[in-house]
PDB file of C-alpha atoms in Angstrom:
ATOM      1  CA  UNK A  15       0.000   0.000   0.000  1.00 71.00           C
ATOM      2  CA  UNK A  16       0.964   3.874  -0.076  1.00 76.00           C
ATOM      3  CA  UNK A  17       3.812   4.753   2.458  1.00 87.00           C
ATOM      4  CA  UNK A  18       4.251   7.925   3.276  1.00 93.00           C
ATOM      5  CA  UNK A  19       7.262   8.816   5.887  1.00 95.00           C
ATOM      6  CA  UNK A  20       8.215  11.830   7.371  1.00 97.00           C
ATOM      7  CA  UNK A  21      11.271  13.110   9.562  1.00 96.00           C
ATOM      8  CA  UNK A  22      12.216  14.399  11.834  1.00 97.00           C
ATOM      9  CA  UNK A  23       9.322  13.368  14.266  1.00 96.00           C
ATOM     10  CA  UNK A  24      10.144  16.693  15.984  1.00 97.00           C
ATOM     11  CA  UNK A  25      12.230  19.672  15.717  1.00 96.00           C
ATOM     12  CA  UNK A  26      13.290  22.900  17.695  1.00 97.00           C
ATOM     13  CA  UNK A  27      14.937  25.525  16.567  1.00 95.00           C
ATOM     14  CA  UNK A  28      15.822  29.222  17.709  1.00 96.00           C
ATOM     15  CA  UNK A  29      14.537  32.619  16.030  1.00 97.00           C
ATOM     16  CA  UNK A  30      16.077  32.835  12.670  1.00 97.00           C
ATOM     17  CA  UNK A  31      17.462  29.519  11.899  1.00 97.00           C
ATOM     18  CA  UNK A  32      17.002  27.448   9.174  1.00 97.00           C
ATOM     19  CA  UNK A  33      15.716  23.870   8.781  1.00 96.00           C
ATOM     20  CA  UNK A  34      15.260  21.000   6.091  1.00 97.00           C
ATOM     21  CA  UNK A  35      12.257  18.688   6.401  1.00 98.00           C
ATOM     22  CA  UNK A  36      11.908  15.275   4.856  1.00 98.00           C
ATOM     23  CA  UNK A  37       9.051  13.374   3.111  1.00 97.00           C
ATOM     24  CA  UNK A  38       9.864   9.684   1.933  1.00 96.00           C
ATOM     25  CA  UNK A  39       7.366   8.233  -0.303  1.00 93.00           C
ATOM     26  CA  UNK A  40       6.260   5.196  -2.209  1.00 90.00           C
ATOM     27  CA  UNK A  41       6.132   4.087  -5.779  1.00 82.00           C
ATOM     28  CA  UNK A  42       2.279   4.348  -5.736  1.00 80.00           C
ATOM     29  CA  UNK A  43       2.239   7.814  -4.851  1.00 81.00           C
ATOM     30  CA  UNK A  44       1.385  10.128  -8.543  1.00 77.00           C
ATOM     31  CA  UNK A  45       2.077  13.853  -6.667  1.00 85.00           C
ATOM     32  CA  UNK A  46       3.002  15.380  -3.659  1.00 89.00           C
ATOM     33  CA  UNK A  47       1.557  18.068  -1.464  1.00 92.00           C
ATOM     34  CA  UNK A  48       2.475  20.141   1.605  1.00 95.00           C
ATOM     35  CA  UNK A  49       0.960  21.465   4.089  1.00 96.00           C
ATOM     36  CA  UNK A  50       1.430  23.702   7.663  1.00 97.00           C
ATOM     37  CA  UNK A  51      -1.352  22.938  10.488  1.00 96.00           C
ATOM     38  CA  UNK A  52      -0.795  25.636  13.000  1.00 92.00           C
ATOM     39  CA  UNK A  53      -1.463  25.647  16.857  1.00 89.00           C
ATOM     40  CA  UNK A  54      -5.178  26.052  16.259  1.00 87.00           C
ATOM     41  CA  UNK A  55      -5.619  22.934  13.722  1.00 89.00           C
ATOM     42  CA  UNK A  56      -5.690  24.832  10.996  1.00 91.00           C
ATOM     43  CA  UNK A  57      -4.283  23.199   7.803  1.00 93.00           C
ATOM     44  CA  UNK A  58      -2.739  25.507   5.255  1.00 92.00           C
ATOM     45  CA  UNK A  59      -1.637  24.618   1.766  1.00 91.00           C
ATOM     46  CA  UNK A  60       1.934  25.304   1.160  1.00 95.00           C
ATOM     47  CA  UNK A  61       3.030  23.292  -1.862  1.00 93.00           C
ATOM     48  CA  UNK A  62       1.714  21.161  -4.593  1.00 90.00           C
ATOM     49  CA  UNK A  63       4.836  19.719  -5.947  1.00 91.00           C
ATOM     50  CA  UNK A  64       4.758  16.535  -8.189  1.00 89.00           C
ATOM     51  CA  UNK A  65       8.535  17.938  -9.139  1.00 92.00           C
ATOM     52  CA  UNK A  66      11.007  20.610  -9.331  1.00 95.00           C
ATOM     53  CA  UNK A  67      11.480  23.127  -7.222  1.00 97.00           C
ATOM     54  CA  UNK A  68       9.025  25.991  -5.954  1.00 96.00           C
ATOM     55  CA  UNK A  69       9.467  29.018  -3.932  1.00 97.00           C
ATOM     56  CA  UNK A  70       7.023  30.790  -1.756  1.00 95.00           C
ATOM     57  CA  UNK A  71       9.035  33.583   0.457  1.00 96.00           C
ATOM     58  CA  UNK A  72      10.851  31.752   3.369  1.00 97.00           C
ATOM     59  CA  UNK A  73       9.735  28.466   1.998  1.00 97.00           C
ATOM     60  CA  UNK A  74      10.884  26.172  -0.319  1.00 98.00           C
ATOM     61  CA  UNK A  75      10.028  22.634  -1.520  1.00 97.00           C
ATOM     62  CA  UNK A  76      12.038  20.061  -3.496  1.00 97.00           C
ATOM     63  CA  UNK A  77      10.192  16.844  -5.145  1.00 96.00           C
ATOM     64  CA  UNK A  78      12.577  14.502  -6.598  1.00 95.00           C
ATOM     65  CA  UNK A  79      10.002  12.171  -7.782  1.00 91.00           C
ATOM     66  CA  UNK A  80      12.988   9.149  -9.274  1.00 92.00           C
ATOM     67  CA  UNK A  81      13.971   8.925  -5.953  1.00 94.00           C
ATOM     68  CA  UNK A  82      10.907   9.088  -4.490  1.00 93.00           C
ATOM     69  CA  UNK A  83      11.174  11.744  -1.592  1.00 95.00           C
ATOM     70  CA  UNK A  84      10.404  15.475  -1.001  1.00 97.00           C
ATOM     71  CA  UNK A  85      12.035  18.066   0.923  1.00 98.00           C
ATOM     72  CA  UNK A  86      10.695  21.376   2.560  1.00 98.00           C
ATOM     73  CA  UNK A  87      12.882  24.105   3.559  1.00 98.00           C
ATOM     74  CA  UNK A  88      12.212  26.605   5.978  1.00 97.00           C
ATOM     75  CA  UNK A  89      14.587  29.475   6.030  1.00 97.00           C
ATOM     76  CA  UNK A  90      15.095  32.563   8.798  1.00 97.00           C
ATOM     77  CA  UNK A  91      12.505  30.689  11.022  1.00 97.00           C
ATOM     78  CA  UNK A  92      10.037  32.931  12.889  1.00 97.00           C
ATOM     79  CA  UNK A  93       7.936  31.600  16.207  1.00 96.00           C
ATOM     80  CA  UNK A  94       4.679  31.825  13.694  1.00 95.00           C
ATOM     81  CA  UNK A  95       6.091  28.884  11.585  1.00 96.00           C
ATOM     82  CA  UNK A  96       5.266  26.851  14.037  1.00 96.00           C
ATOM     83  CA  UNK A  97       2.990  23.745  14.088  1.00 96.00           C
ATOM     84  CA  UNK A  98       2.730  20.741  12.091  1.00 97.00           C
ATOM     85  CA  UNK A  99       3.982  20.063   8.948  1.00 98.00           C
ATOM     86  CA  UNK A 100       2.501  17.079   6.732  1.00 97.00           C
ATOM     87  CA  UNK A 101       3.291  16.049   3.356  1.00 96.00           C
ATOM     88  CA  UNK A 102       0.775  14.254   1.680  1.00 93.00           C
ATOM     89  CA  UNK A 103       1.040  11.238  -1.267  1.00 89.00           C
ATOM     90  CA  UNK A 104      -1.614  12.277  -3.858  1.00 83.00           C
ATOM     91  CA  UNK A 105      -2.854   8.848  -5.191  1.00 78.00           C
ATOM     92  CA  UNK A 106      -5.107   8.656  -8.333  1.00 71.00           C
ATOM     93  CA  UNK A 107      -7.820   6.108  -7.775  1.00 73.00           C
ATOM     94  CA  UNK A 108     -10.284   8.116  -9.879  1.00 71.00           C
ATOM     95  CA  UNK A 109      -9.798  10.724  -7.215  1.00 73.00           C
ATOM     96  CA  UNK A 110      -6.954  12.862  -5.907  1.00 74.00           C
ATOM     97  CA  UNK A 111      -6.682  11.029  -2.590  1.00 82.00           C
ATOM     98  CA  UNK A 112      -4.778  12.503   0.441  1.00 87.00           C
ATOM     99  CA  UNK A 113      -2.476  10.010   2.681  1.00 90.00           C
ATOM    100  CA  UNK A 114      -1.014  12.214   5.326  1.00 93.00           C
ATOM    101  CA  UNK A 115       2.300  11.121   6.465  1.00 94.00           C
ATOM    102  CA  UNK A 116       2.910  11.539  10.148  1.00 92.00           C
ATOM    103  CA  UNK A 117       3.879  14.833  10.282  1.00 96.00           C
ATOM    104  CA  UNK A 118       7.131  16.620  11.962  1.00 97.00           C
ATOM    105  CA  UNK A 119       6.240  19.117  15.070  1.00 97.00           C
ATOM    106  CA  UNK A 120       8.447  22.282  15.011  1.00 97.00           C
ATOM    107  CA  UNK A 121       8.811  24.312  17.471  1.00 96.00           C
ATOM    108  CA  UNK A 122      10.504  27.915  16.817  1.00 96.00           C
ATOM    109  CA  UNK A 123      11.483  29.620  20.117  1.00 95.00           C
ATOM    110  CA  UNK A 124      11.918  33.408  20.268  1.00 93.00           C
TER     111      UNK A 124
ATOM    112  CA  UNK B  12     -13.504  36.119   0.713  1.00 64.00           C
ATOM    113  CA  UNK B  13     -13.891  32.340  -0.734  1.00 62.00           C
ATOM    114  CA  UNK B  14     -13.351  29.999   2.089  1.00 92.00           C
ATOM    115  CA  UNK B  15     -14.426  27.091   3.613  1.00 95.00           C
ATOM    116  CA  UNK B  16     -16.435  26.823   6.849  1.00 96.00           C
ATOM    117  CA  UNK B  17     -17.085  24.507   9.624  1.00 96.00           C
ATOM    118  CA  UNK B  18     -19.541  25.390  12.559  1.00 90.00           C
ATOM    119  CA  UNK B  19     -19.169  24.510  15.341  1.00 91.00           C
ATOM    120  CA  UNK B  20     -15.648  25.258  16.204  1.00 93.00           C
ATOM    121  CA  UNK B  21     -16.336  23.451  19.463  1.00 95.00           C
ATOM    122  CA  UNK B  22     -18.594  20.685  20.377  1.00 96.00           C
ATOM    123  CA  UNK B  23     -19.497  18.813  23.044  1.00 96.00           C
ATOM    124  CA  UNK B  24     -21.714  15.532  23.244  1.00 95.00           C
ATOM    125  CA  UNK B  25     -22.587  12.832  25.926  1.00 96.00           C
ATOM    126  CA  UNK B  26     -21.892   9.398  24.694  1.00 96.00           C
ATOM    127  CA  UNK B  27     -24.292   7.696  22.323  1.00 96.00           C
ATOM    128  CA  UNK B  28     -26.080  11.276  21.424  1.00 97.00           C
ATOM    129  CA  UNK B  29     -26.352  11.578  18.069  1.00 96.00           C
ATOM    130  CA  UNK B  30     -24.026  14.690  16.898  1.00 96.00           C
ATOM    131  CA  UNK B  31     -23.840  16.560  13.638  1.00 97.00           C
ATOM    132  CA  UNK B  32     -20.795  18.659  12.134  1.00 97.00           C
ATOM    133  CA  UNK B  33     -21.500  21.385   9.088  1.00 97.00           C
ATOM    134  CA  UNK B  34     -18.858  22.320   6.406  1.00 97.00           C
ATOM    135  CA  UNK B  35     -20.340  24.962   3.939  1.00 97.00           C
ATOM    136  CA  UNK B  36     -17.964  26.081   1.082  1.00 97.00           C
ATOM    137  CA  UNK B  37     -17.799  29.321  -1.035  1.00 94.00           C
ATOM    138  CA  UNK B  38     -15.542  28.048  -3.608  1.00 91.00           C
ATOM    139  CA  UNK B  39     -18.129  26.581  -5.578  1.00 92.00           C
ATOM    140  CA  UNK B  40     -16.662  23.628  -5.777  1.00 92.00           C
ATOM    141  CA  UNK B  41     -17.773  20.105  -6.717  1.00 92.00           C
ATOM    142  CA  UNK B  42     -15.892  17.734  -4.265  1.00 93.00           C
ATOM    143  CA  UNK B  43     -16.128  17.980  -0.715  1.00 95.00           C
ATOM    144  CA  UNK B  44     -14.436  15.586   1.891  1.00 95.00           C
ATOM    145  CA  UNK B  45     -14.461  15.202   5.257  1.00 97.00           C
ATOM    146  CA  UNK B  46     -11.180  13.866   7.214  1.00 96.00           C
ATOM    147  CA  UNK B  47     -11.069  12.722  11.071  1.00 97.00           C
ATOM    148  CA  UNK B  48      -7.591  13.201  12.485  1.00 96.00           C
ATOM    149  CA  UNK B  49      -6.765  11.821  16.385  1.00 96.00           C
ATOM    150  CA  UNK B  50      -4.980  13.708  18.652  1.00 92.00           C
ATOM    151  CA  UNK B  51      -1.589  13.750  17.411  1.00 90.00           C
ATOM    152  CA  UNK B  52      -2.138  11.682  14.560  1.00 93.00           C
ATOM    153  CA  UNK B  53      -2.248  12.666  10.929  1.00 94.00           C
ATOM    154  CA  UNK B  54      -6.008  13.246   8.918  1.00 95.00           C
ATOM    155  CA  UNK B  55      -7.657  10.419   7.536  1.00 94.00           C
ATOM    156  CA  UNK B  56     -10.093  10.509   5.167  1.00 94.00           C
ATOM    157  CA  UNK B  57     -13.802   8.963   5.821  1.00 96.00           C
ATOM    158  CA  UNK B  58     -15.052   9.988   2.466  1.00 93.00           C
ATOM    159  CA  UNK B  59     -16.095  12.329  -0.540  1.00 93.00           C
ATOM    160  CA  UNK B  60     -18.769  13.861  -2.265  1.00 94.00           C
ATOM    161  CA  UNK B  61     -18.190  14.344  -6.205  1.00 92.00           C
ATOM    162  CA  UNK B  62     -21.600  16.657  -6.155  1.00 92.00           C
ATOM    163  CA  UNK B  63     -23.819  13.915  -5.476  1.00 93.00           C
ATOM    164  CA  UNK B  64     -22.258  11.233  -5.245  1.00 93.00           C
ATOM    165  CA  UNK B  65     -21.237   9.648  -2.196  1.00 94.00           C
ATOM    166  CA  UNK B  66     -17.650   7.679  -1.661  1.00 92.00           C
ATOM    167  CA  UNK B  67     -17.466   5.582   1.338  1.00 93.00           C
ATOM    168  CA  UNK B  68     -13.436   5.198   2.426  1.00 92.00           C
ATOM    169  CA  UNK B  69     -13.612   1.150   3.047  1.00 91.00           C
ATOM    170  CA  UNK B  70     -12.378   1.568   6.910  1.00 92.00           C
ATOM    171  CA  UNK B  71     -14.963   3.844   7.491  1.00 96.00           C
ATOM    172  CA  UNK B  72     -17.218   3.025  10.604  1.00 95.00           C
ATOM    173  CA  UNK B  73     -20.961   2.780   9.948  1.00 94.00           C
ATOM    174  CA  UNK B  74     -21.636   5.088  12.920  1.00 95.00           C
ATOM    175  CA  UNK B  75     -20.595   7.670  10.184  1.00 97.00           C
ATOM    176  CA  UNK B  76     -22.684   8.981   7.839  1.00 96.00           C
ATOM    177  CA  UNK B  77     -22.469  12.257   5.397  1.00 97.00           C
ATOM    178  CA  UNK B  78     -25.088  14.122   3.549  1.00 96.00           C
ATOM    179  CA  UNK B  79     -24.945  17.015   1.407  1.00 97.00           C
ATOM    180  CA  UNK B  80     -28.165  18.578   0.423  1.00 96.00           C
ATOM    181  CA  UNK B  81     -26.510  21.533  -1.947  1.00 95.00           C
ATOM    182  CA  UNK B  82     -23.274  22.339  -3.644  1.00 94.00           C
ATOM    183  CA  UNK B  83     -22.573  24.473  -0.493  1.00 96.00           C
ATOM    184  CA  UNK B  84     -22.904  22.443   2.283  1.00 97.00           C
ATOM    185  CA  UNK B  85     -22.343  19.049   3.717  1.00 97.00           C
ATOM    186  CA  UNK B  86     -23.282  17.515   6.919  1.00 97.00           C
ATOM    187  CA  UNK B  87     -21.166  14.793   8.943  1.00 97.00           C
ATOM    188  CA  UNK B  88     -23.479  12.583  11.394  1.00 97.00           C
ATOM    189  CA  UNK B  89     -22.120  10.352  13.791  1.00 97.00           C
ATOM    190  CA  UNK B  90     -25.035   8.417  14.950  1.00 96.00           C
ATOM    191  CA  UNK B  91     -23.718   7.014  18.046  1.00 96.00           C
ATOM    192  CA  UNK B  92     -20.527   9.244  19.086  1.00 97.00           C
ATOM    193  CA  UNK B  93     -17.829   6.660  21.016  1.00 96.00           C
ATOM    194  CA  UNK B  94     -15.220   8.110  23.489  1.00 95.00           C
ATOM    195  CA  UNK B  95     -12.968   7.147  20.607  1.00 95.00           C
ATOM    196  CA  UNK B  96     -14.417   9.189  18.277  1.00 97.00           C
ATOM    197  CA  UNK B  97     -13.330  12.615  19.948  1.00 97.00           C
ATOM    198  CA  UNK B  98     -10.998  14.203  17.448  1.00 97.00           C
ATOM    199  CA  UNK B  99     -10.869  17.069  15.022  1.00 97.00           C
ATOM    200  CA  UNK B 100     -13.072  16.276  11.998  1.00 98.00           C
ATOM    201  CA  UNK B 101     -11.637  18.959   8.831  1.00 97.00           C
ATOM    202  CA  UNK B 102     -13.930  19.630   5.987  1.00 97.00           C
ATOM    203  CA  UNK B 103     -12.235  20.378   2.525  1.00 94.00           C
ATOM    204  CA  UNK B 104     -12.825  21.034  -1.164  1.00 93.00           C
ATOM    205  CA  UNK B 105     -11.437  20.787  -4.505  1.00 90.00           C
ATOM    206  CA  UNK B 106     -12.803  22.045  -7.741  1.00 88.00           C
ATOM    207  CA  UNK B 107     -12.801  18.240  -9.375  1.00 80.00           C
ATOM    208  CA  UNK B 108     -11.311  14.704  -8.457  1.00 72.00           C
ATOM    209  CA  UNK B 109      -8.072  14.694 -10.406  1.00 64.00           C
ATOM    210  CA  UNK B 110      -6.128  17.251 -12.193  1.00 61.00           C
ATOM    211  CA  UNK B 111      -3.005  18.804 -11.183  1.00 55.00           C
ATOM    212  CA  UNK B 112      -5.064  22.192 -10.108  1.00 61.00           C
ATOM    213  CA  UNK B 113      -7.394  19.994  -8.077  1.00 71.00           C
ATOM    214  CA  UNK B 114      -5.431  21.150  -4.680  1.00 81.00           C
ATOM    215  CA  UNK B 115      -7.290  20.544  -1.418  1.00 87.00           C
ATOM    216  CA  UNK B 116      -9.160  23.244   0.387  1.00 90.00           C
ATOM    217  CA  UNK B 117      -9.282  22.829   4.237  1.00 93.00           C
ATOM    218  CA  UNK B 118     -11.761  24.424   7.076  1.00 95.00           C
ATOM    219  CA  UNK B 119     -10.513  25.281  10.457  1.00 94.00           C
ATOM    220  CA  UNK B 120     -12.135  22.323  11.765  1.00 95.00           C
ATOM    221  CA  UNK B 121     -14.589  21.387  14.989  1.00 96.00           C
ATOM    222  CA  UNK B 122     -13.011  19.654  17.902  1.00 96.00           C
ATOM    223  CA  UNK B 123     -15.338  17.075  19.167  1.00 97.00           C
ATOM    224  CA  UNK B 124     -15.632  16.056  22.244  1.00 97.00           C
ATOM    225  CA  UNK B 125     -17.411  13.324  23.848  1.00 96.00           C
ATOM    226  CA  UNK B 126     -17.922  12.990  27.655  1.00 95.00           C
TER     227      UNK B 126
END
């Protein structure tokens, strides 16, 4: 079945560093999403990235699909990044469905 | 602003009292789905409505049930609410099932609780 990994399980980091996030993913995976659930369960779309490379101010992703894993970069990390970050396998069966991975908790102290 | 919304926020219920969630959407959009997710767990999906047409995910429990009377708005019921069924329950939408624009919409969610 679809595998979806994710590490680090959790993370802290001071004001203004920078971090790399992981997403691992099976072969039955078509497409590749991110997303940021802050404190309040909130889940916010930050990247739909089947490949490549896309930007988004502070935030980059990375999908090397060959190799099968996805990384998200967070750069000059503020306390409102925050939260929960989940990639999510996009498989097509007749539907674009959503398997969450398990999510890495960051915590960005002041 | 387009957005999706879930009332309540909060909700409370005893055990075995029949409890429903709302999700209404201003995206106009034809696929709404509605996702449980545990306390420090990941979402899972329960199913989808393409308009009207109802997907069951093959785990889900029969306690759950979903109806959506418009394009707007879709209900979640959970017939007989289980101390295990406290979680957050997320509405969201896309435009259509599959297509690379097709991203997933999400609500803020209602916390359920059940005493």
């Amino acid at each position: 079945g679809i595998q979806v990994e994710q590490s680090p399980p959790d993370l802290i980091l001071q004001e203004g560093a920078n971090s790399t996030l992981r997403c691992n993913f099976s072969d039955s995976v078509n497409n590749l999403q991110w997303f940021h659930q802050n404190p309040w369960g909130q889940l916010i779309n930050l990247f739909y990235i089947p490949s490549g490379t896309k930007q988004n101010g502070r935030l980059s992703a990375t999908t090397v699909a060959t190799e099968r894993y996805s990384l998200l970069y967070i750069s000059s990390s503020q306390t409102t990044d925050s939260g929960v970050y989940f990639c999510a396998g996009i498989m097509n069966t007749g539907f674009q469905k959503l398997v969450f991975g398990t999510g890495t908790r960051l915590l960005v102290s002041p | 602003d387009a957005m999706v919304i879930q009332n309540p926020r909060y909700q409370v219920t005893q055990f075995g009292k029949p409890v429903t969630l709302s999700c209404s959407q201003t995206l106009n959009h034809n696929v709404m789905y509605w996702y449980q997710q545990k306390s420090s767990q990941a979402p899972k999906l329960l199913f989808h409505y393409y308009d009207k047409d109802f997907n069951n995910e093959a785990d889900t429990p029969d306690n759950f049930q979903s109806r959506r009377p418009n394009t707007s708005f879709c209900f979640l019921d959970i017939r007989s609410p289980g101390l295990g069924d406290a979680a957050m329950y997320l509405c969201a939408t896309s435009r259509d099932l599959a297509g690379a624009s097709d991203t997933q919409y999400f609500g803020p969610g209602t916390r359920l609780t059940v005493l």
